[in-house]
PDB file of C-alpha atoms in Angstrom:
ATOM      1  CA  MET A  77    -136.171  85.779 -34.930  1.00 42.00           C
ATOM      2  CA  ASP A  78    -132.777  86.392 -34.228  1.00 39.00           C
ATOM      3  CA  ASP A  79    -131.346  83.427 -34.539  1.00 39.00           C
ATOM      4  CA  ILE A  80    -133.242  83.996 -38.113  1.00 36.00           C
ATOM      5  CA  ASN A  81    -132.070  87.364 -38.642  1.00 40.00           C
ATOM      6  CA  THR A  82    -128.186  86.517 -36.932  1.00 37.00           C
ATOM      7  CA  THR A  83    -128.819  83.680 -39.579  1.00 39.00           C
ATOM      8  CA  GLN A  84    -128.897  86.042 -42.761  1.00 40.00           C
ATOM      9  CA  THR A  85    -126.316  87.984 -41.850  1.00 40.00           C
ATOM     10  CA  GLU A  86    -123.830  85.466 -41.041  1.00 42.00           C
ATOM     11  CA  SER A  87    -125.075  84.427 -44.481  1.00 43.00           C
ATOM     12  CA  LYS A  88    -124.464  87.872 -46.489  1.00 45.00           C
ATOM     13  CA  ASN A  89    -120.648  88.387 -44.092  1.00 44.00           C
ATOM     14  CA  SER A  90    -119.648  85.320 -45.767  1.00 45.00           C
ATOM     15  CA  THR A  91    -120.966  85.697 -49.383  1.00 46.00           C
ATOM     16  CA  ASN A  92    -119.480  89.550 -49.014  1.00 47.00           C
ATOM     17  CA  VAL A  93    -115.954  87.981 -47.452  1.00 48.00           C
ATOM     18  CA  SER A  94    -115.917  85.671 -50.295  1.00 58.00           C
ATOM     19  CA  SER A  95    -116.070  87.773 -52.884  1.00 70.00           C
ATOM     20  CA  VAL A  96    -113.304  90.045 -52.028  1.00 80.00           C
ATOM     21  CA  PHE A  97    -111.618  87.205 -51.487  1.00 83.00           C
ATOM     22  CA  THR A  98    -111.729  84.315 -54.301  1.00 81.00           C
ATOM     23  CA  HIS A  99    -112.708  87.400 -57.189  1.00 82.00           C
ATOM     24  CA  GLN A 100    -110.679  89.916 -55.817  1.00 85.00           C
ATOM     25  CA  VAL A 101    -107.306  88.744 -54.022  1.00 89.00           C
ATOM     26  CA  LEU A 102    -106.859  84.916 -55.296  1.00 90.00           C
ATOM     27  CA  PRO A 103    -107.082  86.464 -58.937  1.00 90.00           C
ATOM     28  CA  VAL A 104    -104.009  89.381 -58.065  1.00 92.00           C
ATOM     29  CA  LEU A 105    -102.043  86.230 -56.258  1.00 93.00           C
ATOM     30  CA  TYR A 106    -102.340  83.652 -58.586  1.00 93.00           C
ATOM     31  CA  THR A 107    -101.597  85.615 -61.425  1.00 92.00           C
ATOM     32  CA  ILE A 108     -98.077  87.146 -59.931  1.00 93.00           C
ATOM     33  CA  ILE A 109     -98.008  83.081 -59.476  1.00 92.00           C
ATOM     34  CA  CYS A 110     -97.911  82.276 -62.789  1.00 91.00           C
ATOM     35  CA  LEU A 111     -95.917  84.583 -64.396  1.00 92.00           C
ATOM     36  CA  CYS A 112     -92.890  84.167 -61.955  1.00 92.00           C
ATOM     37  CA  ALA A 113     -93.535  79.840 -62.218  1.00 91.00           C
ATOM     38  CA  PHE A 114     -93.655  80.360 -66.211  1.00 91.00           C
ATOM     39  CA  ILE A 115     -90.371  81.550 -66.560  1.00 91.00           C
ATOM     40  CA  LEU A 116     -88.733  79.565 -63.619  1.00 90.00           C
ATOM     41  CA  ASN A 117     -90.505  76.252 -65.078  1.00 90.00           C
ATOM     42  CA  GLY A 118     -89.877  77.811 -68.557  1.00 89.00           C
ATOM     43  CA  LEU A 119     -86.323  77.444 -67.761  1.00 87.00           C
ATOM     44  CA  ALA A 120     -86.449  74.505 -65.610  1.00 87.00           C
ATOM     45  CA  ALA A 121     -88.009  72.553 -68.599  1.00 87.00           C
ATOM     46  CA  TRP A 122     -85.284  74.013 -71.199  1.00 86.00           C
ATOM     47  CA  ILE A 123     -82.428  72.678 -69.395  1.00 85.00           C
ATOM     48  CA  PHE A 124     -83.872  69.228 -67.723  1.00 80.00           C
ATOM     49  CA  PHE A 125     -85.432  68.013 -71.088  1.00 79.00           C
ATOM     50  CA  ARG A 126     -81.224  68.316 -73.006  1.00 80.00           C
ATOM     51  CA  VAL A 127     -79.649  66.240 -69.582  1.00 75.00           C
ATOM     52  CA  PRO A 128     -80.208  62.390 -69.595  1.00 75.00           C
ATOM     53  CA  THR A 129     -81.841  60.822 -67.645  1.00 71.00           C
ATOM     54  CA  SER A 130     -79.181  58.996 -66.207  1.00 69.00           C
ATOM     55  CA  SER A 131     -80.876  58.415 -62.568  1.00 70.00           C
ATOM     56  CA  ALA A 132     -84.128  58.018 -59.996  1.00 70.00           C
ATOM     57  CA  LEU A 133     -83.214  61.697 -59.461  1.00 70.00           C
ATOM     58  CA  VAL A 134     -83.374  63.124 -62.435  1.00 75.00           C
ATOM     59  CA  VAL A 135     -86.998  61.099 -63.767  1.00 76.00           C
ATOM     60  CA  TYR A 136     -88.263  61.983 -60.049  1.00 76.00           C
ATOM     61  CA  LEU A 137     -87.389  66.178 -61.010  1.00 78.00           C
ATOM     62  CA  LYS A 138     -87.882  65.518 -64.755  1.00 82.00           C
ATOM     63  CA  ASN A 139     -91.706  63.945 -63.535  1.00 81.00           C
ATOM     64  CA  MET A 140     -92.131  67.639 -60.860  1.00 83.00           C
ATOM     65  CA  VAL A 141     -91.498  69.230 -63.859  1.00 86.00           C
ATOM     66  CA  VAL A 142     -94.227  67.140 -66.109  1.00 85.00           C
ATOM     67  CA  ALA A 143     -96.533  67.764 -63.490  1.00 85.00           C
ATOM     68  CA  ASP A 144     -96.175  71.024 -62.189  1.00 88.00           C
ATOM     69  CA  ILE A 145     -96.553  72.962 -65.666  1.00 88.00           C
ATOM     70  CA  LEU A 146     -99.386  71.088 -65.895  1.00 85.00           C
ATOM     71  CA  MET A 147    -100.644  73.108 -63.283  1.00 88.00           C
ATOM     72  CA  LEU A 148     -99.866  75.920 -64.461  1.00 90.00           C
ATOM     73  CA  PHE A 149    -101.588  75.863 -67.668  1.00 88.00           C
ATOM     74  CA  SER A 150    -104.541  75.843 -65.341  1.00 88.00           C
ATOM     75  CA  TYR A 151    -103.968  79.290 -64.157  1.00 90.00           C
ATOM     76  CA  PRO A 152    -105.040  81.713 -66.059  1.00 90.00           C
ATOM     77  CA  TRP A 153    -108.406  79.633 -66.582  1.00 89.00           C
ATOM     78  CA  ARG A 154    -108.556  80.282 -62.993  1.00 87.00           C
ATOM     79  CA  VAL A 155    -108.067  83.996 -63.041  1.00 89.00           C
ATOM     80  CA  VAL A 156    -109.927  84.784 -65.983  1.00 88.00           C
ATOM     81  CA  GLY A 157    -112.953  82.905 -64.411  1.00 84.00           C
ATOM     82  CA  ASP A 158    -112.631  84.391 -60.663  1.00 83.00           C
ATOM     83  CA  LEU A 159    -112.713  88.339 -62.530  1.00 83.00           C
ATOM     84  CA  GLY A 160    -115.956  87.015 -63.289  1.00 79.00           C
ATOM     85  CA  TYR A 161    -114.622  86.566 -66.974  1.00 84.00           C
ATOM     86  CA  GLY A 162    -116.180  84.311 -70.335  1.00 78.00           C
ATOM     87  CA  GLY A 163    -119.373  83.555 -68.643  1.00 79.00           C
ATOM     88  CA  THR A 164    -121.254  80.139 -68.414  1.00 80.00           C
ATOM     89  CA  GLN A 165    -118.935  78.625 -71.399  1.00 81.00           C
ATOM     90  CA  LEU A 166    -116.020  79.332 -69.076  1.00 86.00           C
ATOM     91  CA  LYS A 167    -117.338  78.021 -65.923  1.00 82.00           C
ATOM     92  CA  LEU A 168    -117.849  74.414 -67.724  1.00 83.00           C
ATOM     93  CA  ILE A 169    -114.190  74.770 -68.863  1.00 86.00           C
ATOM     94  CA  VAL A 170    -112.713  75.085 -65.549  1.00 86.00           C
ATOM     95  CA  CYS A 171    -114.914  72.819 -63.830  1.00 84.00           C
ATOM     96  CA  ARG A 172    -115.086  69.890 -66.806  1.00 83.00           C
ATOM     97  CA  TYR A 173    -111.421  70.691 -67.930  1.00 85.00           C
ATOM     98  CA  THR A 174    -108.154  73.031 -65.830  1.00 86.00           C
ATOM     99  CA  ALA A 175    -109.525  72.018 -62.327  1.00 83.00           C
ATOM    100  CA  VAL A 176    -109.144  68.491 -62.774  1.00 81.00           C
ATOM    101  CA  LEU A 177    -105.668  69.328 -64.366  1.00 81.00           C
ATOM    102  CA  PHE A 178    -105.076  71.309 -60.733  1.00 82.00           C
ATOM    103  CA  TYR A 179    -106.363  68.765 -59.284  1.00 78.00           C
ATOM    104  CA  LEU A 180    -104.295  66.010 -61.208  1.00 75.00           C
ATOM    105  CA  SER A 181    -100.922  67.807 -61.081  1.00 75.00           C
ATOM    106  CA  ILE A 182    -101.829  68.144 -56.258  1.00 73.00           C
ATOM    107  CA  VAL A 183    -102.122  64.335 -55.984  1.00 63.00           C
ATOM    108  CA  PHE A 184     -99.025  62.934 -58.375  1.00 59.00           C
ATOM    109  CA  PHE A 185     -95.761  62.097 -57.026  1.00 57.00           C
ATOM    110  CA  PRO A 186     -92.870  61.174 -59.452  1.00 55.00           C
ATOM    111  CA  VAL A 187     -91.107  58.149 -58.435  1.00 57.00           C
ATOM    112  CA  ALA A 188     -89.278  55.420 -60.427  1.00 56.00           C
ATOM    113  CA  LYS A 189     -88.742  55.950 -63.606  1.00 58.00           C
ATOM    114  CA  ALA A 190     -90.299  51.890 -64.284  1.00 57.00           C
ATOM    115  CA  LEU A 191     -93.463  53.406 -62.061  1.00 67.00           C
ATOM    116  CA  ALA A 192     -93.544  56.827 -63.287  1.00 67.00           C
ATOM    117  CA  LEU A 193     -95.724  55.746 -65.955  1.00 73.00           C
ATOM    118  CA  LEU A 194     -97.826  53.312 -63.502  1.00 75.00           C
ATOM    119  CA  THR A 195     -98.568  56.277 -61.009  1.00 74.00           C
ATOM    120  CA  TRP A 196     -99.796  58.828 -64.005  1.00 76.00           C
ATOM    121  CA  GLY A 197    -102.168  56.289 -65.569  1.00 80.00           C
ATOM    122  CA  VAL A 198    -103.482  55.325 -61.613  1.00 79.00           C
ATOM    123  CA  MET A 199    -104.213  59.296 -61.049  1.00 79.00           C
ATOM    124  CA  MET A 200    -105.797  59.480 -64.290  1.00 81.00           C
ATOM    125  CA  PHE A 201    -108.068  56.548 -64.265  1.00 84.00           C
ATOM    126  CA  PHE A 202    -109.153  58.358 -60.940  1.00 81.00           C
ATOM    127  CA  ASN A 203    -109.279  61.630 -62.140  1.00 82.00           C
ATOM    128  CA  LEU A 204    -110.510  62.406 -65.639  1.00 83.00           C
ATOM    129  CA  PRO A 205    -114.006  60.517 -64.847  1.00 86.00           C
ATOM    130  CA  ASN A 206    -114.315  63.624 -63.218  1.00 85.00           C
ATOM    131  CA  ALA A 207    -114.493  65.847 -66.418  1.00 84.00           C
ATOM    132  CA  ILE A 208    -116.352  63.034 -68.430  1.00 85.00           C
ATOM    133  CA  LEU A 209    -119.025  62.992 -65.569  1.00 87.00           C
ATOM    134  CA  THR A 210    -119.617  66.995 -65.448  1.00 86.00           C
ATOM    135  CA  ASN A 211    -122.319  66.683 -68.214  1.00 83.00           C
ATOM    136  CA  GLN A 212    -125.508  68.523 -66.782  1.00 85.00           C
ATOM    137  CA  PRO A 213    -126.644  70.933 -68.432  1.00 83.00           C
ATOM    138  CA  MET A 214    -126.137  74.499 -66.844  1.00 79.00           C
ATOM    139  CA  PRO A 215    -127.744  75.285 -63.709  1.00 77.00           C
ATOM    140  CA  LYS A 216    -129.576  78.349 -62.372  1.00 74.00           C
ATOM    141  CA  VAL A 217    -127.533  78.465 -59.081  1.00 72.00           C
ATOM    142  CA  PHE A 218    -124.269  77.537 -60.572  1.00 73.00           C
ATOM    143  CA  SER A 219    -121.531  75.563 -59.524  1.00 78.00           C
ATOM    144  CA  CYS A 220    -119.300  72.726 -60.328  1.00 82.00           C
ATOM    145  CA  LEU A 221    -120.861  69.858 -58.041  1.00 83.00           C
ATOM    146  CA  ALA A 222    -124.173  70.517 -60.195  1.00 82.00           C
ATOM    147  CA  LEU A 223    -122.791  69.896 -63.296  1.00 86.00           C
ATOM    148  CA  LYS A 224    -122.014  66.834 -62.397  1.00 88.00           C
ATOM    149  CA  SER A 225    -124.733  63.511 -62.957  1.00 87.00           C
ATOM    150  CA  ASN A 226    -125.546  62.049 -59.619  1.00 88.00           C
ATOM    151  CA  LEU A 227    -122.137  59.246 -60.814  1.00 90.00           C
ATOM    152  CA  GLY A 228    -119.722  62.296 -61.655  1.00 86.00           C
ATOM    153  CA  ARG A 229    -120.900  63.180 -57.872  1.00 88.00           C
ATOM    154  CA  SER A 230    -120.309  60.179 -56.475  1.00 88.00           C
ATOM    155  CA  TRP A 231    -117.057  59.100 -57.949  1.00 88.00           C
ATOM    156  CA  HIS A 232    -116.285  62.892 -56.761  1.00 84.00           C
ATOM    157  CA  GLU A 233    -116.372  62.175 -53.454  1.00 85.00           C
ATOM    158  CA  MET A 234    -113.950  58.209 -53.947  1.00 87.00           C
ATOM    159  CA  SER A 235    -111.360  60.395 -56.037  1.00 84.00           C
ATOM    160  CA  ALA A 236    -111.079  63.023 -53.562  1.00 84.00           C
ATOM    161  CA  HIS A 237    -110.872  60.040 -50.402  1.00 85.00           C
ATOM    162  CA  PHE A 238    -108.908  58.236 -52.891  1.00 85.00           C
ATOM    163  CA  ASN A 239    -106.841  60.888 -53.631  1.00 82.00           C
ATOM    164  CA  VAL A 240    -106.262  62.145 -49.700  1.00 85.00           C
ATOM    165  CA  GLY A 241    -105.737  58.327 -48.811  1.00 85.00           C
ATOM    166  CA  ILE A 242    -102.596  58.096 -51.838  1.00 82.00           C
ATOM    167  CA  PHE A 243    -101.033  61.984 -50.482  1.00 83.00           C
ATOM    168  CA  TRP A 244    -100.915  60.047 -46.882  1.00 87.00           C
ATOM    169  CA  VAL A 245     -99.574  57.162 -47.849  1.00 83.00           C
ATOM    170  CA  ALA A 246     -97.151  59.060 -49.972  1.00 79.00           C
ATOM    171  CA  PHE A 247     -96.424  61.883 -47.575  1.00 82.00           C
ATOM    172  CA  LEU A 248     -95.329  59.269 -44.689  1.00 85.00           C
ATOM    173  CA  LEU A 249     -93.171  56.971 -46.906  1.00 79.00           C
ATOM    174  CA  MET A 250     -91.833  60.131 -48.062  1.00 75.00           C
ATOM    175  CA  VAL A 251     -91.039  61.188 -44.793  1.00 79.00           C
ATOM    176  CA  PHE A 252     -89.440  57.575 -43.317  1.00 80.00           C
ATOM    177  CA  CYS A 253     -87.282  57.445 -46.526  1.00 71.00           C
ATOM    178  CA  TYR A 254     -85.991  60.837 -46.252  1.00 70.00           C
ATOM    179  CA  THR A 255     -85.292  60.986 -42.105  1.00 74.00           C
ATOM    180  CA  SER A 256     -83.490  56.799 -43.650  1.00 73.00           C
ATOM    181  CA  ILE A 257     -81.181  58.554 -46.171  1.00 64.00           C
ATOM    182  CA  ALA A 258     -80.672  61.802 -44.049  1.00 64.00           C
ATOM    183  CA  CYS A 259     -79.084  59.384 -40.818  1.00 70.00           C
ATOM    184  CA  HIS A 260     -77.346  57.498 -43.530  1.00 63.00           C
ATOM    185  CA  VAL A 261     -75.384  60.380 -44.057  1.00 58.00           C
ATOM    186  CA  TYR A 262     -74.683  61.631 -41.468  1.00 62.00           C
ATOM    187  CA  ARG A 263     -73.444  58.282 -39.808  1.00 66.00           C
ATOM    188  CA  SER A 264     -71.449  57.953 -43.242  1.00 60.00           C
ATOM    189  CA  TYR A 265     -69.841  60.947 -42.296  1.00 58.00           C
ATOM    190  CA  LYS A 266     -69.266  60.424 -38.578  1.00 62.00           C
ATOM    191  CA  ARG A 267     -67.820  57.427 -39.305  1.00 59.00           C
ATOM    192  CA  VAL A 268     -65.087  58.618 -41.538  1.00 55.00           C
ATOM    193  CA  GLN A 269     -65.015  61.413 -38.909  1.00 52.00           C
ATOM    194  CA  GLN A 270     -65.924  64.182 -40.944  1.00 52.00           C
ATOM    195  CA  ASP A 271     -69.703  64.560 -39.540  1.00 48.00           C
ATOM    196  CA  SER A 272     -68.876  68.973 -38.890  1.00 49.00           C
ATOM    197  CA  SER A 273     -68.770  68.233 -42.849  1.00 57.00           C
ATOM    198  CA  GLU A 274     -70.412  71.072 -45.205  1.00 60.00           C
ATOM    199  CA  ALA A 275     -71.094  68.665 -47.863  1.00 58.00           C
ATOM    200  CA  GLY A 276     -72.264  66.502 -44.728  1.00 58.00           C
ATOM    201  CA  ARG A 277     -74.656  69.224 -43.549  1.00 63.00           C
ATOM    202  CA  ARG A 278     -75.523  70.029 -47.061  1.00 65.00           C
ATOM    203  CA  SER A 279     -77.645  66.999 -47.863  1.00 63.00           C
ATOM    204  CA  ASN A 280     -78.949  67.125 -44.626  1.00 64.00           C
ATOM    205  CA  ARG A 281     -80.332  70.355 -45.009  1.00 68.00           C
ATOM    206  CA  SER A 282     -81.577  69.483 -49.253  1.00 69.00           C
ATOM    207  CA  ILE A 283     -83.344  66.449 -47.919  1.00 70.00           C
ATOM    208  CA  PHE A 284     -85.050  68.216 -45.090  1.00 75.00           C
ATOM    209  CA  SER A 285     -85.793  71.269 -47.298  1.00 76.00           C
ATOM    210  CA  LEU A 286     -87.733  69.617 -50.106  1.00 76.00           C
ATOM    211  CA  LEU A 287     -90.209  68.186 -47.123  1.00 80.00           C
ATOM    212  CA  ALA A 288     -90.366  71.065 -45.841  1.00 83.00           C
ATOM    213  CA  VAL A 289     -91.772  72.627 -49.125  1.00 84.00           C
ATOM    214  CA  PHE A 290     -93.783  69.491 -49.231  1.00 83.00           C
ATOM    215  CA  ILE A 291     -95.699  69.874 -46.179  1.00 87.00           C
ATOM    216  CA  PHE A 292     -95.589  73.486 -46.349  1.00 90.00           C
ATOM    217  CA  CYS A 293     -97.379  73.791 -49.345  1.00 89.00           C
ATOM    218  CA  PHE A 294     -99.550  70.201 -49.850  1.00 89.00           C
ATOM    219  CA  VAL A 295    -100.789  68.893 -45.992  1.00 90.00           C
ATOM    220  CA  PRO A 296    -101.868  72.234 -45.145  1.00 92.00           C
ATOM    221  CA  TYR A 297    -105.271  71.198 -48.843  1.00 91.00           C
ATOM    222  CA  HIS A 298    -104.981  67.972 -47.706  1.00 89.00           C
ATOM    223  CA  VAL A 299    -106.009  68.108 -44.042  1.00 90.00           C
ATOM    224  CA  CYS A 300    -109.217  70.405 -44.751  1.00 90.00           C
ATOM    225  CA  ARG A 301    -110.038  68.293 -48.640  1.00 88.00           C
ATOM    226  CA  VAL A 302    -112.238  65.389 -47.124  1.00 86.00           C
ATOM    227  CA  PRO A 303    -114.620  67.705 -44.384  1.00 90.00           C
ATOM    228  CA  TYR A 304    -114.935  69.893 -47.438  1.00 90.00           C
ATOM    229  CA  THR A 305    -115.612  67.283 -49.717  1.00 86.00           C
ATOM    230  CA  LEU A 306    -118.014  66.020 -47.465  1.00 87.00           C
ATOM    231  CA  SER A 307    -119.684  69.379 -47.096  1.00 88.00           C
ATOM    232  CA  GLN A 308    -120.258  70.070 -50.398  1.00 82.00           C
ATOM    233  CA  ARG A 309    -121.835  66.055 -50.679  1.00 79.00           C
ATOM    234  CA  HIS A 310    -124.087  66.222 -47.752  1.00 82.00           C
ATOM    235  CA  LYS A 311    -125.063  69.943 -46.913  1.00 80.00           C
ATOM    236  CA  ASP A 312    -127.571  68.761 -44.648  1.00 81.00           C
ATOM    237  CA  ASP A 313    -124.725  67.608 -42.089  1.00 84.00           C
ATOM    238  CA  PHE A 314    -123.244  71.528 -42.518  1.00 87.00           C
ATOM    239  CA  SER A 315    -124.377  74.746 -41.317  1.00 88.00           C
ATOM    240  CA  THR A 316    -124.512  77.258 -44.262  1.00 85.00           C
ATOM    241  CA  TYR A 317    -121.745  79.086 -41.822  1.00 86.00           C
ATOM    242  CA  ASN A 318    -119.650  76.089 -41.316  1.00 88.00           C
ATOM    243  CA  ARG A 319    -119.831  75.672 -45.373  1.00 88.00           C
ATOM    244  CA  PHE A 320    -118.721  79.246 -46.390  1.00 88.00           C
ATOM    245  CA  ILE A 321    -115.653  78.518 -43.068  1.00 89.00           C
ATOM    246  CA  LEU A 322    -114.837  75.439 -45.099  1.00 90.00           C
ATOM    247  CA  PHE A 323    -114.787  77.073 -48.584  1.00 89.00           C
ATOM    248  CA  GLN A 324    -112.791  79.943 -46.763  1.00 89.00           C
ATOM    249  CA  VAL A 325    -110.352  77.340 -46.003  1.00 91.00           C
ATOM    250  CA  LYS A 326    -109.435  75.360 -49.057  1.00 91.00           C
ATOM    251  CA  GLU A 327    -109.244  77.617 -51.168  1.00 91.00           C
ATOM    252  CA  ALA A 328    -106.078  78.900 -49.250  1.00 92.00           C
ATOM    253  CA  THR A 329    -105.101  75.975 -48.773  1.00 93.00           C
ATOM    254  CA  LEU A 330    -105.138  75.253 -52.549  1.00 91.00           C
ATOM    255  CA  PHE A 331    -103.423  78.792 -52.981  1.00 92.00           C
ATOM    256  CA  LEU A 332    -100.757  77.277 -50.932  1.00 92.00           C
ATOM    257  CA  SER A 333    -100.610  74.270 -52.858  1.00 90.00           C
ATOM    258  CA  ALA A 334    -100.440  77.028 -56.039  1.00 90.00           C
ATOM    259  CA  LEU A 335     -97.312  77.942 -54.635  1.00 91.00           C
ATOM    260  CA  ASN A 336     -95.737  75.231 -54.920  1.00 89.00           C
ATOM    261  CA  VAL A 337     -94.439  75.755 -58.646  1.00 90.00           C
ATOM    262  CA  CYS A 338     -92.614  78.422 -57.824  1.00 90.00           C
ATOM    263  CA  LEU A 339     -90.688  76.884 -55.134  1.00 89.00           C
ATOM    264  CA  ASP A 340     -89.802  73.633 -56.685  1.00 86.00           C
ATOM    265  CA  PRO A 341     -87.504  74.924 -59.200  1.00 86.00           C
ATOM    266  CA  VAL A 342     -85.156  76.258 -55.892  1.00 83.00           C
ATOM    267  CA  ILE A 343     -85.673  72.485 -55.362  1.00 82.00           C
ATOM    268  CA  TYR A 344     -84.226  71.685 -58.342  1.00 82.00           C
ATOM    269  CA  PHE A 345     -81.283  73.873 -58.279  1.00 80.00           C
ATOM    270  CA  PHE A 346     -79.707  72.606 -54.373  1.00 77.00           C
ATOM    271  CA  MET A 347     -81.223  69.085 -54.883  1.00 75.00           C
ATOM    272  CA  CYS A 348     -79.880  68.153 -58.479  1.00 76.00           C
ATOM    273  CA  ARG A 349     -76.403  68.659 -59.201  1.00 77.00           C
ATOM    274  CA  THR A 350     -76.566  68.128 -62.648  1.00 77.00           C
ATOM    275  CA  PHE A 351     -78.666  70.791 -63.287  1.00 80.00           C
ATOM    276  CA  ARG A 352     -77.178  73.312 -60.851  1.00 80.00           C
ATOM    277  CA  GLU A 353     -73.960  72.766 -63.121  1.00 80.00           C
ATOM    278  CA  SER A 354     -75.961  73.456 -66.533  1.00 80.00           C
ATOM    279  CA  LEU A 355     -78.185  76.538 -65.129  1.00 78.00           C
ATOM    280  CA  LEU A 356     -74.901  78.058 -63.961  1.00 80.00           C
ATOM    281  CA  GLN A 357     -72.799  77.175 -67.028  1.00 82.00           C
ATOM    282  CA  LYS A 358     -75.337  78.277 -68.770  1.00 76.00           C
ATOM    283  CA  ILE A 359     -75.928  81.740 -67.472  1.00 75.00           C
ATOM    284  CA  SER A 360     -71.965  82.286 -67.914  1.00 78.00           C
ATOM    285  CA  SER A 361     -72.360  81.201 -71.313  1.00 75.00           C
ATOM    286  CA  VAL A 362     -74.631  84.264 -71.567  1.00 67.00           C
ATOM    287  CA  ASN A 363     -72.415  86.664 -69.372  1.00 70.00           C
ATOM    288  CA  ARG A 364     -68.976  85.706 -71.718  1.00 71.00           C
ATOM    289  CA  GLU A 365     -71.169  86.467 -74.511  1.00 70.00           C
ATOM    290  CA  ASN A 366     -72.099  89.869 -73.236  1.00 68.00           C
ATOM    291  CA  ARG A 367     -68.559  90.885 -72.563  1.00 68.00           C
ATOM    292  CA  ARG A 368     -67.649  89.940 -76.125  1.00 62.00           C
ATOM    293  CA  PRO A 369     -66.477  92.989 -77.456  1.00 58.00           C
ATOM    294  CA  SER A 370     -69.323  93.922 -81.211  1.00 49.00           C
ATOM    295  CA  ILE A 371     -67.274  92.409 -84.494  1.00 47.00           C
ATOM    296  CA  GLY A 372     -69.376  95.684 -85.987  1.00 45.00           C
ATOM    297  CA  THR A 373     -67.741  97.591 -82.873  1.00 46.00           C
ATOM    298  CA  GLY A 374     -64.616  96.755 -83.645  1.00 42.00           C
ATOM    299  CA  LEU A 375     -64.140  97.856 -87.150  1.00 36.00           C
ATOM    300  CA  SER A 376     -66.045 100.793 -86.761  1.00 36.00           C
ATOM    301  CA  ILE A 377     -63.281 101.767 -84.262  1.00 29.00           C
ATOM    302  CA  SER A 378     -60.452 101.392 -86.201  1.00 32.00           C
ATOM    303  CA  ASN A 379     -61.612 102.637 -88.640  1.00 35.00           C
ATOM    304  CA  LEU A 380     -61.782 105.654 -87.185  1.00 32.00           C
TER     305      LEU A 380
END
């Protein structure tokens, strides 16, 4: 009897905590991110898509902008749904469409120009069926997984494992490539006896800042993604309390992934000279316009 009471108490407390965290705290945090990211990524898109695609780095960053905008588009729907507005129809839209956009943006890794379309195509092939196969009637106890057909549930599990696998392969490649680049930069400056050069240190800081942001935003989510997916598909193997903990961890690490859309524009500024120069030029142009005397004011003063 004590065990039963304890389980019931834990379940009730878990529900209460889940309600506070997912329906009150997270919507506020997502709203703040959404507002900041809208301004930052709008400015980044406005500058980048006026810049010629002259290098692999520009292709890389332009695709990051597209991925971030797709992710950003899913935030308002999530916020409204978590706050309890919109009813079952909004929940269906979130499960079927905007959540797919969110996860598609997380697992996308911009690459060289020749492979960019292939990368988008592969990611869409593995993620869009999650929208198509979310086609079941609305259940009494709502959950996104309950809206999926049997094939949809199997595809969801398979695509989740695929996305996590792609992430870790890409992550290891990024660590290897960026570490190699940093070592090459260091050796180049050392060869010309400029190992203490500020330019060399700045290049390495930019490279490792990109890695740090990537690790901070995406690694925690992809660590917990597989056990969370397994807890969804194989509930009998997990206690109620463990499923609750995995859900909380998944939501918290998913928020870290969402935070990436505010940090990416900072990366653009420090890594891409073309972006930095264009932004500074626009700011300088606006400042000159603001300092320029008004013609109408000048005529009024002269008439006095």
